[in-house]
Coordinates of C-alpha atoms in Angstrom, one line a residue:
M1 CA 0.1 0.0 -0.2
K2 CA 3.0 2.3 0.9
K3 CA 4.4 1.4 -2.6
L4 CA 1.2 2.3 -4.1
L5 CA 0.9 5.9 -2.5
L6 CA 4.4 6.6 -3.4
L7 CA 3.9 5.4 -6.7
L8 CA 0.6 7.6 -7.4
P9 CA 2.1 10.8 -7.4
L10 CA 4.6 9.7 -10.1
L11 CA 1.7 8.5 -12.2
T12 CA -0.3 11.8 -12.0
L13 CA 3.1 13.8 -12.8
A14 CA 3.5 11.5 -16.0
A15 CA -0.2 12.1 -16.9
T16 CA 0.5 16.0 -16.4
S17 CA 3.9 16.0 -18.3
L18 CA 2.0 13.8 -21.3
A19 CA -0.8 16.4 -21.2
Q20 CA 1.4 19.3 -21.4
V21 CA 3.5 17.8 -24.2
K22 CA 0.2 17.2 -26.2
K23 CA -1.0 20.6 -25.4
S24 CA 2.3 22.0 -26.7
T25 CA 2.5 20.1 -30.0
P26 CA 0.3 21.8 -32.7
N27 CA -2.7 20.6 -34.7
V28 CA -1.4 20.1 -38.4
I29 CA -3.5 20.4 -41.3
L30 CA -1.7 19.6 -44.5
I31 CA -3.3 20.8 -47.8
F32 CA -2.3 19.4 -51.1
M33 CA -3.5 20.6 -54.5
D34 CA -3.3 18.8 -57.7
D35 CA -1.7 19.7 -60.7
M36 CA -1.2 23.4 -59.3
G37 CA 1.5 25.0 -60.7
Y38 CA 4.3 27.4 -59.1
G39 CA 2.8 30.6 -60.9
D40 CA -0.8 29.9 -59.9
L41 CA -1.0 32.0 -56.5
G42 CA -1.3 35.7 -56.3
V43 CA 2.0 36.0 -54.4
T44 CA 3.9 33.8 -57.3
G45 CA 2.7 36.0 -60.3
A46 CA -1.1 34.6 -61.1
L47 CA -2.8 37.0 -63.3
Q48 CA -6.7 37.9 -63.7
Y49 CA -7.9 36.4 -60.5
H50 CA -7.1 37.0 -56.9
T51 CA -6.1 34.5 -53.9
P52 CA -6.2 36.6 -51.1
V53 CA -6.6 33.9 -48.3
L54 CA -3.4 32.3 -49.4
D55 CA -1.8 35.2 -50.2
A56 CA -2.2 36.3 -46.5
L57 CA -1.0 33.4 -45.3
A58 CA 2.2 33.5 -47.4
N59 CA 2.6 37.1 -46.2
N60 CA 2.3 36.5 -42.5
G61 CA 3.8 32.9 -42.5
L62 CA 6.6 31.2 -44.4
R63 CA 6.8 30.8 -48.1
F64 CA 9.3 28.6 -49.8
T65 CA 10.3 29.4 -53.1
D66 CA 12.6 26.1 -53.9
F67 CA 10.1 23.7 -52.5
T68 CA 10.4 20.6 -54.9
V69 CA 8.9 17.3 -55.4
P70 CA 10.6 14.2 -55.8
Q71 CA 8.7 13.0 -58.9
A72 CA 6.2 15.3 -60.8
V73 CA 3.5 12.8 -61.6
C74 CA 0.4 11.8 -58.9
S75 CA 1.1 8.4 -56.9
A76 CA 4.6 8.9 -56.8
S77 CA 4.4 12.3 -55.4
R78 CA 1.7 11.3 -52.6
S79 CA 3.7 8.6 -51.3
A80 CA 6.7 10.7 -51.1
L81 CA 4.7 13.3 -49.1
L82 CA 2.9 11.0 -46.8
T83 CA 6.2 8.6 -45.8
G84 CA 9.0 11.1 -45.9
N85 CA 10.9 8.9 -49.1
Y86 CA 11.8 8.7 -52.4
P87 CA 8.7 7.2 -54.2
N88 CA 11.3 4.7 -55.9
R89 CA 12.5 3.3 -52.7
M90 CA 9.0 1.9 -52.2
G91 CA 8.3 0.8 -55.5
I92 CA 5.9 3.6 -56.5
Q93 CA 6.0 5.0 -59.8
G94 CA 3.5 7.0 -62.1
A95 CA -0.3 7.5 -61.6
Y96 CA -2.4 4.2 -60.6
M97 CA -4.9 3.2 -62.9
P98 CA -8.4 2.1 -61.1
N99 CA -8.2 -1.6 -59.6
A100 CA -4.5 -1.8 -60.9
G101 CA -3.8 -4.2 -57.8
L102 CA -1.0 -1.9 -56.6
G103 CA -0.8 0.6 -53.8
L104 CA 1.4 1.9 -50.7
A105 CA 2.6 -1.3 -49.2
P106 CA 0.9 -1.8 -45.7
E107 CA 4.3 -2.2 -44.3
E108 CA 5.2 1.5 -45.1
Y109 CA 4.8 3.7 -42.3
T110 CA 2.9 7.1 -42.9
L111 CA 2.9 10.6 -41.4
A112 CA -0.9 9.4 -40.1
E113 CA 0.4 6.6 -38.4
L114 CA 3.4 8.4 -37.2
M115 CA 0.8 11.1 -35.7
Q116 CA -1.9 8.5 -34.7
D117 CA 0.7 6.7 -32.3
Q118 CA 1.2 10.1 -30.6
G119 CA -2.6 10.4 -29.7
Y120 CA -3.4 12.6 -32.5
T121 CA -6.9 12.1 -34.2
T122 CA -6.6 11.6 -38.1
Q123 CA -8.6 12.2 -41.0
M124 CA -8.0 12.2 -44.9
I125 CA -10.2 14.0 -47.1
G126 CA -10.0 14.2 -51.0
K127 CA -7.9 12.3 -53.6
W128 CA -5.9 9.3 -52.5
H129 CA -4.4 7.8 -55.5
L130 CA -2.3 5.0 -53.5
G131 CA -4.2 2.0 -54.3
N132 CA -8.2 2.1 -54.5
E133 CA -8.6 -1.5 -53.3
P134 CA -9.7 -1.8 -49.7
Q135 CA -6.6 -2.9 -48.3
F136 CA -4.5 0.1 -49.8
L137 CA -7.3 2.8 -48.7
P138 CA -6.3 5.4 -45.9
T139 CA -8.0 3.7 -43.0
N140 CA -5.5 1.3 -43.4
Q141 CA -2.7 3.6 -43.7
G142 CA -3.2 5.5 -40.2
F143 CA -6.3 7.4 -40.9
S144 CA -9.3 7.0 -38.6
A145 CA -11.8 8.3 -41.4
Y146 CA -11.6 9.2 -45.2
F147 CA -14.0 10.7 -47.5
G148 CA -12.8 11.7 -50.8
L149 CA -12.1 10.0 -54.6
P150 CA -9.9 6.9 -54.7
Y151 CA -8.1 8.2 -57.7
S152 CA -7.9 11.3 -60.2
N153 CA -11.0 13.0 -61.0
D154 CA -10.4 12.4 -64.9
M155 CA -10.5 8.5 -64.2
W156 CA -14.0 8.2 -65.3
P157 CA -16.1 7.0 -67.9
V158 CA -16.9 10.7 -69.2
E159 CA -15.3 12.6 -72.6
F160 CA -13.7 15.9 -72.2
D161 CA -17.1 17.8 -72.9
G162 CA -18.7 15.9 -70.2
T163 CA -20.8 13.5 -72.2
P164 CA -20.9 9.9 -71.7
A165 CA -17.6 8.0 -73.1
K166 CA -18.7 6.5 -76.5
K167 CA -18.0 2.7 -76.9
D168 CA -14.3 3.2 -78.7
S169 CA -13.4 6.0 -76.6
P170 CA -10.1 5.4 -74.2
Y171 CA -12.2 6.6 -71.3
A172 CA -14.9 3.8 -71.9
K173 CA -12.5 1.6 -69.9
Y174 CA -13.0 3.3 -66.7
P175 CA -15.5 2.2 -64.0
A176 CA -17.7 4.7 -62.4
L177 CA -16.0 7.4 -60.3
P178 CA -17.1 7.0 -56.6
L179 CA -17.2 9.5 -53.7
L180 CA -16.3 7.2 -50.7
S181 CA -16.5 7.5 -47.3
M182 CA -14.9 5.1 -44.6
E183 CA -13.9 4.8 -41.1
V184 CA -11.4 2.7 -39.2
G185 CA -12.5 -0.7 -38.9
Q186 CA -14.7 -0.8 -42.3
V187 CA -13.6 -3.7 -44.8
V188 CA -15.3 -2.0 -47.7
P189 CA -15.6 1.8 -48.2
D190 CA -19.3 3.3 -48.4
T191 CA -20.0 5.0 -52.0
V192 CA -21.6 8.3 -51.0
Q193 CA -22.2 9.3 -54.8
I194 CA -21.3 8.5 -58.2
I195 CA -19.6 11.6 -59.8
E196 CA -21.0 11.3 -63.3
T197 CA -21.3 15.1 -64.4
L198 CA -18.9 18.3 -64.8
D199 CA -21.6 19.7 -62.5
D200 CA -20.8 17.0 -59.9
Q201 CA -17.4 17.7 -60.2
A202 CA -18.1 21.1 -59.6
T203 CA -19.4 20.2 -55.9
L204 CA -16.0 18.5 -54.9
T205 CA -14.2 21.9 -53.6
G206 CA -17.2 22.5 -51.7
L207 CA -18.0 19.1 -50.1
Y208 CA -14.3 18.4 -48.9
T209 CA -14.2 21.9 -47.1
D210 CA -17.6 20.6 -45.2
K211 CA -16.1 17.8 -44.0
A212 CA -12.8 19.9 -42.9
V213 CA -14.6 22.1 -40.8
D214 CA -16.6 19.5 -39.5
F215 CA -13.7 17.6 -38.5
I216 CA -11.7 20.3 -36.7
R217 CA -15.1 21.5 -35.0
E218 CA -15.5 18.0 -33.9
N219 CA -11.6 17.6 -32.6
R220 CA -11.2 21.0 -31.4
K221 CA -10.5 19.6 -27.9
S222 CA -8.0 17.3 -28.9
P223 CA -4.8 17.3 -31.0
F224 CA -5.6 16.5 -34.8
F225 CA -3.9 15.8 -38.4
L226 CA -6.0 16.9 -41.4
Y227 CA -4.8 15.9 -44.8
L228 CA -7.2 17.8 -47.3
A229 CA -5.7 16.9 -50.9
H230 CA -8.0 18.7 -53.1
S231 CA -9.0 17.3 -56.6
M232 CA -8.8 20.4 -58.2
T233 CA -7.1 21.8 -60.3
H234 CA -6.7 18.5 -62.0
V235 CA -8.7 18.2 -65.2
P236 CA -12.0 18.1 -65.7
I237 CA -11.8 21.5 -63.7
A238 CA -15.1 23.1 -62.7
A239 CA -16.2 25.6 -60.0
S240 CA -19.7 25.8 -58.1
E241 CA -22.3 28.1 -59.3
T242 CA -21.1 30.7 -56.8
F243 CA -18.0 31.0 -58.2
K244 CA -18.7 30.6 -62.2
G245 CA -17.5 33.5 -64.1
Q246 CA -16.2 35.5 -60.9
S247 CA -12.4 35.6 -62.5
E248 CA -11.1 37.4 -65.2
Q249 CA -9.2 34.2 -66.6
G250 CA -12.2 32.0 -67.1
V251 CA -12.8 28.6 -65.3
F252 CA -9.3 28.0 -63.9
G253 CA -9.4 31.5 -62.2
D254 CA -13.0 30.7 -60.6
V255 CA -11.6 27.3 -59.6
M256 CA -8.7 28.6 -57.7
M257 CA -10.8 31.5 -56.2
E258 CA -13.2 28.7 -54.9
V259 CA -10.1 26.8 -53.4
D260 CA -8.7 30.2 -51.8
H261 CA -12.1 30.8 -50.3
A262 CA -12.3 27.2 -49.0
I263 CA -9.3 27.7 -47.4
G264 CA -10.5 30.7 -45.7
R265 CA -13.6 28.8 -44.3
I266 CA -10.7 26.6 -42.8
I267 CA -8.9 29.3 -41.2
S268 CA -12.0 30.9 -40.0
E269 CA -12.9 27.8 -38.2
L270 CA -9.6 27.8 -36.5
K271 CA -10.0 31.1 -35.3
K272 CA -13.4 30.5 -34.0
H273 CA -12.2 27.6 -31.6
N274 CA -8.8 29.7 -31.0
L275 CA -6.9 27.1 -32.4
E276 CA -5.0 29.4 -35.0
E277 CA -2.0 30.1 -33.1
N278 CA -0.9 26.4 -32.5
T279 CA -1.9 24.8 -35.7
L280 CA 0.8 24.2 -38.4
V281 CA -1.1 24.8 -41.5
I282 CA 1.0 23.4 -44.9
F283 CA -0.1 24.4 -48.5
T284 CA 1.6 22.8 -51.2
S285 CA 0.8 20.9 -54.6
D286 CA 1.6 17.5 -56.0
N287 CA 3.7 18.4 -59.3
G288 CA 3.6 21.6 -61.7
P289 CA 0.6 22.1 -64.4
W290 CA -0.6 19.8 -66.9
L291 CA 0.4 22.6 -69.6
N292 CA -1.4 21.0 -72.7
F293 CA -4.7 21.6 -71.4
G294 CA -4.1 25.2 -72.0
N295 CA -6.6 27.6 -70.2
H296 CA -7.8 24.9 -68.5
N297 CA -4.7 24.4 -66.4
G298 CA -2.3 26.8 -65.0
S299 CA 1.3 28.2 -65.1
S300 CA 4.8 26.9 -64.2
G301 CA 6.0 30.4 -63.1
G302 CA 8.3 30.7 -66.0
F303 CA 10.1 27.6 -65.0
R304 CA 11.0 24.7 -67.7
E305 CA 8.2 22.3 -68.6
G306 CA 5.5 21.1 -66.6
K307 CA 3.9 18.0 -64.8
G308 CA 5.6 14.9 -65.8
A309 CA 8.9 16.3 -66.2
S310 CA 12.1 16.6 -63.9
W311 CA 12.5 20.0 -65.3
E312 CA 11.5 22.7 -62.7
G313 CA 8.5 22.8 -63.9
G314 CA 7.8 19.7 -63.3
V315 CA 8.9 19.4 -59.8
R316 CA 8.9 23.0 -58.2
V317 CA 5.7 24.2 -56.7
P318 CA 4.6 26.5 -54.1
C319 CA 4.7 26.2 -50.4
I320 CA 2.9 28.1 -47.8
I321 CA 3.5 27.4 -44.1
S322 CA 1.4 29.1 -41.2
W323 CA 2.1 28.3 -37.5
P324 CA 1.9 31.5 -35.7
A325 CA 3.4 30.1 -32.3
K326 CA 6.5 29.2 -34.1
I327 CA 6.8 31.6 -37.1
H328 CA 7.0 35.4 -35.7
E329 CA 7.6 36.9 -38.5
P330 CA 6.8 36.9 -42.4
T331 CA 9.5 34.9 -44.0
V332 CA 10.8 34.3 -47.6
N333 CA 12.9 31.4 -47.8
N334 CA 14.9 30.4 -50.9
N335 CA 16.5 27.1 -49.5
L336 CA 16.3 24.0 -51.2
V337 CA 13.4 21.8 -49.5
S338 CA 11.5 18.6 -50.6
S339 CA 7.9 17.8 -49.8
M340 CA 9.6 14.4 -48.3
D341 CA 11.2 16.7 -45.5
I342 CA 7.6 17.3 -44.4
F343 CA 7.7 14.2 -42.7
A344 CA 11.0 14.5 -41.0
T345 CA 9.9 18.2 -39.8
I346 CA 6.7 16.8 -38.0
A347 CA 8.5 13.8 -36.7
E348 CA 11.0 16.4 -34.9
I349 CA 8.3 18.4 -33.5
L350 CA 7.0 15.4 -31.7
G351 CA 10.2 14.4 -30.5
N352 CA 11.5 12.4 -33.2
P353 CA 9.8 8.9 -31.9
K354 CA 11.1 5.6 -33.4
T355 CA 9.9 4.8 -37.0
P356 CA 10.2 1.5 -38.5
H357 CA 12.3 2.6 -41.5
P358 CA 14.6 5.6 -41.8
V359 CA 13.3 8.5 -44.0
D360 CA 14.8 10.3 -47.0
G361 CA 13.2 13.5 -45.6
I362 CA 15.2 16.1 -43.6
S363 CA 13.6 18.2 -41.0
F364 CA 13.3 22.0 -41.7
L365 CA 11.8 22.6 -38.3
K366 CA 14.9 25.3 -37.4
Q367 CA 13.8 27.0 -40.5
L368 CA 10.5 27.9 -39.4
G369 CA 11.7 30.0 -36.4
D370 CA 14.9 31.5 -37.9
P371 CA 14.4 33.3 -41.1
F372 CA 18.4 33.2 -41.4
A373 CA 18.8 29.6 -40.8
A374 CA 21.0 27.8 -43.2
A375 CA 19.7 25.0 -45.6
D376 CA 19.3 21.8 -43.8
R377 CA 18.9 20.2 -47.2
K378 CA 22.1 20.2 -49.7
S379 CA 21.0 17.5 -52.5
L380 CA 18.1 15.7 -53.9
Y381 CA 17.5 12.9 -56.7
Y382 CA 14.9 13.5 -59.6
Y383 CA 13.9 9.9 -60.8
Y384 CA 10.9 9.4 -62.8
N385 CA 9.5 6.3 -64.7
K386 CA 10.1 3.3 -63.2
N387 CA 13.3 4.0 -61.9
D388 CA 15.3 6.4 -64.2
L389 CA 17.5 8.8 -62.7
E390 CA 17.0 11.7 -64.5
A391 CA 19.0 14.5 -62.8
V392 CA 20.7 15.3 -59.4
R393 CA 20.9 18.7 -57.3
F394 CA 23.5 20.0 -55.1
E395 CA 22.7 23.4 -53.5
N396 CA 21.8 25.5 -56.6
W397 CA 23.6 23.3 -59.3
K398 CA 21.7 20.7 -60.9
L399 CA 22.8 17.9 -63.5
V400 CA 20.6 16.4 -66.1
F401 CA 21.5 13.0 -67.4
P402 CA 20.6 11.6 -71.1
H403 CA 17.0 11.0 -70.9
T404 CA 13.7 11.1 -73.2
Y405 CA 11.2 13.5 -71.6
R406 CA 7.4 14.4 -72.5
S407 CA 7.8 17.8 -73.5
Y408 CA 5.1 20.7 -73.7
E409 CA 7.1 22.9 -76.2
D410 CA 7.3 23.5 -79.6
V411 CA 3.3 22.2 -79.6
L412 CA 0.4 24.1 -79.1
P413 CA -1.8 23.4 -76.0
G414 CA -5.4 22.2 -76.3
N415 CA -8.2 24.9 -74.7
D416 CA -11.5 24.6 -72.9
G417 CA -11.0 21.4 -71.5
F418 CA -9.5 19.5 -74.2
P419 CA -5.8 18.3 -74.5
G420 CA -3.4 19.5 -76.9
K421 CA -0.4 17.1 -78.1
Y422 CA 2.8 16.1 -76.5
N423 CA 6.1 16.6 -78.2
H424 CA 9.0 14.0 -76.9
K425 CA 12.4 15.4 -76.5
Q426 CA 15.9 14.1 -75.8
V427 CA 18.6 15.1 -73.4
E428 CA 21.6 13.8 -75.7
A429 CA 24.6 14.7 -73.0
M430 CA 24.9 15.7 -69.6
E431 CA 23.6 19.3 -69.2
L432 CA 24.6 21.4 -65.9
Y433 CA 22.2 24.2 -64.8
D434 CA 23.0 26.9 -62.2
L435 CA 19.5 27.6 -61.0
R436 CA 20.6 30.4 -59.1
R437 CA 21.2 32.6 -62.4
D438 CA 19.1 30.3 -64.6
P439 CA 16.0 29.0 -62.7
A440 CA 14.6 28.5 -66.3
E441 CA 17.3 26.0 -67.2
R442 CA 18.3 27.2 -70.6
Y443 CA 21.8 27.7 -70.4
N444 CA 23.9 24.5 -70.2
V445 CA 27.4 25.6 -68.6
I446 CA 29.0 22.1 -68.1
Q447 CA 32.0 22.7 -69.7
Q448 CA 32.9 26.0 -67.4
H449 CA 32.5 24.0 -64.1
P450 CA 34.5 20.7 -64.0
Q451 CA 34.5 20.7 -60.1
V452 CA 30.8 21.2 -59.8
L453 CA 30.6 18.4 -62.2
E454 CA 32.7 16.1 -60.3
K455 CA 30.7 16.8 -57.2
L456 CA 27.4 16.0 -58.8
L457 CA 28.6 12.6 -60.2
E458 CA 29.6 11.5 -56.8
I459 CA 25.9 12.1 -55.7
A460 CA 24.6 10.1 -58.6
D461 CA 26.7 7.4 -57.8
E462 CA 25.3 7.7 -54.3
A463 CA 22.0 7.4 -55.4
R464 CA 22.4 4.7 -58.1
N465 CA 24.3 2.5 -55.3
D466 CA 21.3 3.3 -53.1
L467 CA 18.1 3.2 -55.3
G468 CA 19.3 2.3 -58.7
D469 CA 18.9 3.7 -61.9
N470 CA 17.5 1.6 -65.0
L471 CA 19.2 4.0 -67.3
Q472 CA 22.3 2.8 -66.2
K473 CA 21.0 -0.8 -65.5
Q474 CA 21.6 -0.8 -61.9
E475 CA 19.3 -2.0 -59.3
G476 CA 20.3 -0.4 -55.9
K477 CA 20.4 -1.8 -52.8
N478 CA 17.8 -0.3 -50.5
R479 CA 14.5 -0.6 -52.3
R480 CA 11.4 -2.3 -50.9
P481 CA 8.6 -4.1 -52.9
V482 CA 5.2 -2.2 -53.6
G483 CA 2.2 -3.3 -52.0
R484 CA 0.6 -5.5 -54.6
I485 CA -2.7 -7.8 -54.7
I486 CA -2.2 -11.5 -55.6
R487 CA -5.3 -13.5 -56.1
G488 CA -7.1 -11.0 -53.3
E489 CA -4.3 -10.8 -50.8
E490 CA -2.2 -8.0 -50.7
K491 CA 1.5 -8.9 -51.4

């Protein structure tokens, strides 16, 4: 009895300390856009529409100008965001088709699992695209609940003009596009609605936002993690009746204004419950714009190429961070940062709990509180396709290796929801770019900087030894298998 009496104060102290830790750690809202380019916000040069909410977040918080995704395509980019790893380390590539039998392996450890293990309530809203079979869905990857589309909103049996797909159309192969709802413990998700028309698409931004506001309100008294992955601005784009015709640019501008307003609703809900001060809000995009859709997609902000390419227009995206408790003055940060680094940063905020795998991300936490902090990340690998090492980066230098890539240059884009053609181009020999002086990657200076070339080749050797390189027929030592369904089981 005496030992128990002595133990009780210690248990009380431990419980109090845990409560203090939980109170000091922030809520986290991670907003991920789809195909939104570097130049699609007011603060990055957008024209003929306004994004006042996001501009205010940027002007009062932190804006990274050199924020890069490791691959400029849907499934790969999302896997990197949620695990802090290069996609090809986990066998992830490209954009998964419906019922592909592939997904993020259950053994991978996600940001949602990290936060759930630390006592957070977690929810995913919006586009998932890491495997649509039930065992791959968000509630099996650390999320308590899920509401959204299982993959891209153009994977549906509908033509570009919004009419049902014709029998000989490539879109006729797609199943109906389901809006899903699922809670942890469910084996099969509920289908809330079948998205059949462009008018249905126009409701998605509002529906996602309604769910997000409800989640904040319902979990206002305990730490929460919300991952909100908008389906916009991936084509087909559509704005609700309230926002149709509101911009001078047309439907793309309308969509961006609606997304901006939707984020304003989320910020207002945080303020309503006195949560804004200690909520970490991160806003970014999965890759650059799908430029061959012309006026139905956005701007790379002057960077070269767009979605689907390892040039800067494909991989460099906006990133805005708001956390008033930590970021005390407006900051524009020009250091190299990757979307993989978000996992590592949140892990450090939570005290770096042990994870099953080391991560490729590097925490940028010190840069949130210090506008003059040195860069944490010095290098980056640019993979594409199955496992092609197309470029490597060291500080402001980027070395591009010979490869074939899909190009938007020297061909006219489409318009009004219809795509233009692609061009295909070849990098014939290694090219070196100084992104400090030449962010558009137009001037190959490889002959002028032999010592820089040597350093970048060393980094490339490290990448190939670690992750392999199909272009050089190297396997790599540290890759893990993708989640795969064989005879109804994930393998």
